[in-house]
XYZ file of C-alpha atoms in Angstrom:
113
model
C 30.235 30.553 0.616
C 27.445 32.915 1.635
C 25.851 31.425 4.741
C 22.291 32.906 5.559
C 21.361 30.808 8.455
C 23.340 29.223 11.084
C 21.420 27.020 13.673
C 22.645 25.356 16.763
C 20.915 22.382 18.427
C 21.806 20.209 21.469
C 20.683 16.697 21.651
C 18.743 16.056 24.854
C 20.075 12.400 25.160
C 23.757 13.229 25.246
C 24.104 16.946 25.219
C 26.194 16.943 22.002
C 25.833 20.386 19.999
C 25.364 20.438 16.299
C 25.888 23.454 14.170
C 23.884 23.769 10.953
C 24.657 26.032 8.109
C 22.122 26.750 5.484
C 23.095 28.611 2.182
C 20.087 29.721 0.415
C 21.941 30.877 -2.623
C 23.343 27.477 -3.370
C 20.542 25.586 -1.620
C 23.274 23.638 0.384
C 23.182 22.451 4.043
C 26.338 21.640 6.117
C 26.148 19.881 9.543
C 29.186 20.615 11.767
C 31.057 21.774 8.673
C 30.354 18.738 6.465
C 28.135 18.897 3.425
C 24.794 17.043 3.784
C 23.175 15.983 0.473
C 19.405 16.731 0.548
C 17.106 16.254 -2.235
C 15.306 19.256 -3.460
C 12.166 18.593 -1.644
C 14.060 17.672 1.698
C 15.868 21.068 1.300
C 12.576 22.865 0.804
C 11.149 21.231 3.933
C 14.188 21.918 5.937
C 14.223 25.576 4.792
C 10.671 26.063 5.920
C 11.357 24.440 9.393
C 14.698 26.292 9.788
C 13.265 29.772 8.990
C 10.606 29.127 11.670
C 12.930 27.513 14.329
C 11.148 27.051 17.552
C 7.762 27.485 16.129
C 5.436 24.542 15.431
C 4.539 24.172 11.692
C 1.480 22.210 10.877
C 1.601 19.589 8.214
C -0.672 21.717 6.178
C 1.561 24.746 6.424
C 4.449 22.575 5.386
C 2.620 21.105 2.445
C 1.684 24.498 1.194
C 4.965 26.270 1.791
C 7.460 23.492 0.562
C 5.129 21.757 -1.971
C 2.734 24.336 -3.137
C -0.235 22.068 -2.182
C -3.364 24.360 -1.412
C -5.709 21.376 -0.582
C -3.554 18.568 0.662
C -6.136 16.135 1.888
C -4.657 12.955 3.664
C -1.085 12.402 2.863
C 2.015 11.083 4.583
C 4.432 13.118 2.402
C 5.561 15.407 5.150
C 5.997 12.515 7.689
C 8.126 10.640 5.148
C 10.402 13.583 4.443
C 10.674 14.325 8.103
C 11.971 10.730 8.640
C 14.663 11.316 5.873
C 15.533 14.659 7.387
C 16.114 13.146 10.738
C 18.291 10.269 9.291
C 20.581 12.869 7.471
C 20.647 15.767 10.058
C 20.107 14.021 13.495
C 16.971 12.570 15.134
C 16.715 15.220 17.711
C 16.687 18.129 15.469
C 13.077 18.010 14.439
C 10.326 17.349 17.156
C 7.080 15.957 16.620
C 4.195 17.938 18.109
C 1.564 15.131 18.481
C -1.447 15.598 16.170
C -0.285 19.100 15.001
C 2.995 19.081 13.087
C 6.611 19.550 13.641
C 9.118 21.983 15.203
C 12.711 22.713 14.575
C 14.438 22.371 17.901
C 17.668 24.386 16.714
C 18.254 28.062 17.852
C 19.375 30.561 15.322
C 22.950 31.791 16.078
C 23.678 33.876 12.951
C 21.905 35.163 9.790
C 22.860 36.837 6.616
C 26.642 36.341 6.774
């Protein structure tokens, strides 16, 4: 398995550390060494957030980069997919930046292994 991104996140409520491995060749994600099933769109959204970990991404940026929408208009697509990612990967991993977008709260620990 070629892992291209490894992220580490610590839950603020209990201090539990989570390790997330992203394999861009196979388009798979592992959480603490266990496979996590993501839909294609969930994976693309997670990839965008992971590649920009620590930086806020607007809904418009995420729609353009993960969905290819050039003129998104009003849509809740990003919000719904963020909810699904939080259920699968952990609620504290993705932070909402009120009125602006989202931020991956994990820190990269390795790349291109």
